[in-house]
Amino acid sequence: MTLVTDLTSRKADTTAQLIDPLVDRWSPRAFDPNAVVDAETLRTILEAARWAPSANNSQPWRFIVARRGTPAFTTAHDAMLGFNQAWADSAAALVLNIAETADADGKPRPWARYDLGQAVAHLTVQAQHEGLHTHQMGGFDAAALHAAFDLADNLEVVSITTIGVLGDVDALPEALRERESAPRLRKPLSELVLVGE
Ligand SMILES: Cc1cc2nc3c(=O)[nH]c(=O)nc-3n(C[C@H](O)[C@H](O)[C@H](O)COP(=O)(O)O)c2cc1C
């Protein structure tokens, strides 16, 4: 069994000193299929999302939290593209990240997806701090999930976050195994900062 023991190689090769959860975070596909995330830890990482900033403090984020082995987990897993189904079944929990795109009067919330993304970023960093790993995905049938969970018209499932404990890379299909050790690349800051030093 080859566990991902060389975690150093997955650390971000940063050009400035960052806080540990940001350096250590990466998106694995090999999760331990037996690991369980306790309710208190799940609550803690959702609390991190809760305290994210948002436009006019509208907090337009909603979540469906599904632990492995529950009907909600199966529903979410069934809606994933085959590529994602192949690895996400081992995650301890899935969080469906949902944007409230309009208020109760139907007035659009133009920043809803932006705010949701920021809340998910908080969740991700807190999960890393708790010793967990996360892997977000956009490859799923959002309309199917909207229907399956009977969501209101002003709610949109934007992404899914898998949460779990690192697992055995060898248990992955070969094509996915290679990705697990591929170099982690980023554009240089000089390309990202359009104006400014
Ligand atoms: C909105 C979003 C959608 C993504 N969709 C998928 C996906 O469908 N399948 C997948 O395996 N990874 C998906 N990813 C993971 C990205 O590929 C990953 O974050 C990126 O390659 C950077 O790698 P890192 O997170 O390890 O730094 C997604 C990430 C985000 C933020």
Tab-separated table of C-alpha atoms in Angstrom, residues 9-171:
chain	number	residue	atom	x	y	z
A	9	SER	CA	6.050	17.385	-2.439
A	10	ARG	CA	2.419	18.496	-2.518
A	11	LYS	CA	3.054	21.641	-0.496
A	12	ALA	CA	2.713	24.873	-2.415
A	13	ASP	CA	6.059	26.210	-3.630
A	14	THR	CA	5.322	29.748	-2.535
A	15	THR	CA	7.333	32.906	-3.213
A	16	ALA	CA	6.347	34.356	0.166
A	17	GLN	CA	5.790	32.866	3.588
A	18	LEU	CA	2.125	31.879	3.927
A	19	ILE	CA	0.147	30.422	6.816
A	20	ASP	CA	0.382	26.630	7.073
A	21	PRO	CA	-3.138	25.685	5.868
A	22	LEU	CA	-2.570	27.596	2.632
A	23	VAL	CA	0.812	25.972	2.027
A	24	ASP	CA	-0.438	22.484	2.910
A	25	ARG	CA	-3.748	22.569	1.069
A	26	TRP	CA	-4.052	20.658	-2.161
A	27	SER	CA	-6.869	18.746	-3.793
A	28	PRO	CA	-6.362	14.994	-3.470
A	29	ARG	CA	-8.457	12.322	-5.143
A	30	ALA	CA	-7.320	9.499	-2.881
A	31	PHE	CA	-9.400	9.633	0.291
A	32	ASP	CA	-9.474	7.037	3.054
A	33	PRO	CA	-12.792	5.180	2.498
A	34	ASN	CA	-12.986	4.266	6.190
A	35	ALA	CA	-12.254	7.669	7.697
A	36	VAL	CA	-15.123	9.423	9.426
A	37	VAL	CA	-15.277	13.153	10.067
A	38	ASP	CA	-17.035	13.784	13.353
A	39	ALA	CA	-20.004	16.092	13.616
A	40	GLU	CA	-18.137	18.663	15.679
A	41	THR	CA	-15.389	19.014	13.060
A	42	LEU	CA	-17.941	19.366	10.272
A	43	ARG	CA	-19.664	22.008	12.351
A	44	THR	CA	-16.365	23.823	12.865
A	45	ILE	CA	-15.573	24.054	9.169
A	46	LEU	CA	-19.102	25.235	8.361
A	47	GLU	CA	-18.732	27.852	11.086
A	48	ALA	CA	-15.688	29.119	9.179
A	49	ALA	CA	-17.885	29.510	6.090
A	50	ARG	CA	-20.502	31.298	8.148
A	51	TRP	CA	-18.040	34.021	9.104
A	52	ALA	CA	-16.986	34.878	5.570
A	53	PRO	CA	-17.615	38.423	4.364
A	54	SER	CA	-20.369	39.013	1.809
A	55	ALA	CA	-21.955	41.835	-0.168
A	56	ASN	CA	-24.155	43.841	2.194
A	57	ASN	CA	-23.717	40.955	4.648
A	58	SER	CA	-26.341	39.090	2.624
A	59	GLN	CA	-24.695	35.694	3.392
A	60	PRO	CA	-26.111	34.119	0.228
A	61	TRP	CA	-24.572	30.708	0.879
A	62	ARG	CA	-26.422	27.539	1.718
A	63	PHE	CA	-25.014	24.063	2.158
A	64	ILE	CA	-26.163	20.484	1.973
A	65	VAL	CA	-23.890	18.327	4.084
A	66	ALA	CA	-23.846	14.642	3.243
A	67	ARG	CA	-21.750	12.063	5.037
A	68	ARG	CA	-20.612	8.935	3.220
A	69	GLY	CA	-23.203	6.190	3.594
A	70	THR	CA	-26.221	8.493	3.686
A	71	PRO	CA	-28.902	8.784	0.989
A	72	ALA	CA	-27.891	12.421	0.396
A	73	PHE	CA	-24.317	11.322	-0.306
A	74	THR	CA	-25.552	8.770	-2.827
A	75	THR	CA	-27.771	11.372	-4.504
A	76	ALA	CA	-24.845	13.778	-4.866
A	77	HIS	CA	-22.481	11.045	-6.006
A	78	ASP	CA	-24.956	9.838	-8.636
A	79	ALA	CA	-25.097	13.357	-10.119
A	80	MET	CA	-21.317	13.591	-10.612
A	81	LEU	CA	-19.598	13.073	-13.927
A	82	GLY	CA	-18.047	9.622	-14.208
A	83	PHE	CA	-14.535	11.028	-13.784
A	84	ASN	CA	-15.481	12.478	-10.400
A	85	GLN	CA	-17.580	9.486	-9.360
A	86	ALA	CA	-14.451	7.374	-9.742
A	87	TRP	CA	-12.736	8.997	-6.778
A	88	ALA	CA	-15.268	11.003	-4.732
A	89	ASP	CA	-16.990	7.933	-3.283
A	90	SER	CA	-14.211	7.615	-0.686
A	91	ALA	CA	-14.645	11.096	0.758
A	92	ALA	CA	-15.959	11.187	4.317
A	93	ALA	CA	-18.453	13.899	3.423
A	94	LEU	CA	-19.678	15.982	0.533
A	95	VAL	CA	-20.777	19.572	0.904
A	96	LEU	CA	-23.007	20.960	-1.825
A	97	ASN	CA	-22.216	24.651	-2.146
A	98	ILE	CA	-25.350	26.572	-2.995
A	99	ALA	CA	-25.746	30.237	-3.943
A	100	GLU	CA	-28.895	32.190	-3.168
A	101	THR	CA	-28.983	34.133	-6.420
A	102	ALA	CA	-32.013	36.300	-5.595
A	103	ASP	CA	-33.603	37.535	-2.388
A	104	ALA	CA	-37.111	36.660	-1.165
A	105	ASP	CA	-38.609	39.400	-3.388
A	106	GLY	CA	-36.861	38.087	-6.483
A	107	LYS	CA	-34.255	40.864	-6.546
A	108	PRO	CA	-31.042	39.419	-8.010
A	109	ARG	CA	-28.005	39.047	-5.775
A	110	PRO	CA	-25.217	39.805	-8.267
A	111	TRP	CA	-22.452	38.836	-5.846
A	112	ALA	CA	-24.005	35.580	-4.674
A	113	ARG	CA	-21.594	33.226	-6.430
A	114	TYR	CA	-18.634	35.394	-5.479
A	115	ASP	CA	-19.726	35.371	-1.835
A	116	LEU	CA	-20.338	31.628	-1.899
A	117	GLY	CA	-16.857	31.056	-3.292
A	118	GLN	CA	-15.377	33.086	-0.493
A	119	ALA	CA	-17.332	31.131	2.128
A	120	VAL	CA	-16.124	27.881	0.557
A	121	ALA	CA	-12.548	29.192	0.649
A	122	HIS	CA	-12.949	29.801	4.393
A	123	LEU	CA	-14.353	26.295	4.814
A	124	THR	CA	-11.449	24.840	2.867
A	125	VAL	CA	-8.778	26.573	4.912
A	126	GLN	CA	-10.450	25.632	8.203
A	127	ALA	CA	-10.773	21.993	7.062
A	128	GLN	CA	-7.057	21.954	6.303
A	129	HIS	CA	-6.373	23.374	9.742
A	130	GLU	CA	-8.450	20.509	11.202
A	131	GLY	CA	-6.153	17.978	9.489
A	132	LEU	CA	-8.556	17.218	6.658
A	133	HIS	CA	-8.281	17.654	2.919
A	134	THR	CA	-10.843	19.041	0.520
A	135	HIS	CA	-11.353	18.776	-3.216
A	136	GLN	CA	-13.865	21.034	-4.904
A	137	MET	CA	-15.588	20.046	-8.102
A	138	GLY	CA	-17.768	21.573	-10.795
A	139	GLY	CA	-18.219	18.368	-12.763
A	140	PHE	CA	-21.756	17.307	-11.862
A	141	ASP	CA	-25.335	17.711	-13.045
A	142	ALA	CA	-26.513	20.786	-11.119
A	143	ALA	CA	-30.067	20.565	-12.488
A	144	ALA	CA	-30.364	16.972	-11.275
A	145	LEU	CA	-29.298	17.994	-7.769
A	146	HIS	CA	-31.610	20.997	-7.790
A	147	ALA	CA	-34.495	18.653	-8.535
A	148	ALA	CA	-33.396	15.846	-6.217
A	149	PHE	CA	-33.150	18.168	-3.209
A	150	ASP	CA	-36.257	20.094	-4.224
A	151	LEU	CA	-34.446	23.434	-4.044
A	152	ALA	CA	-36.176	26.775	-4.469
A	153	ASP	CA	-35.802	28.642	-7.768
A	154	ASN	CA	-33.424	31.198	-6.228
A	155	LEU	CA	-30.946	28.518	-5.153
A	156	GLU	CA	-28.197	27.210	-7.425
A	157	VAL	CA	-25.824	24.347	-6.709
A	158	VAL	CA	-22.537	25.888	-7.845
A	159	SER	CA	-19.954	23.375	-6.668
A	160	ILE	CA	-19.376	20.389	-4.429
A	161	THR	CA	-16.607	20.112	-1.861
A	162	THR	CA	-15.371	16.649	-0.977
A	163	ILE	CA	-13.916	16.437	2.513
A	164	GLY	CA	-11.883	13.629	3.955
A	165	VAL	CA	-8.646	12.110	5.108
A	166	LEU	CA	-5.819	11.301	2.699
A	167	GLY	CA	-5.976	7.725	1.460
A	168	ASP	CA	-4.204	5.110	-0.605
A	169	VAL	CA	-3.147	6.391	-4.026
A	170	ASP	CA	-2.814	2.821	-5.322
A	171	ALA	CA	-6.540	2.312	-4.837
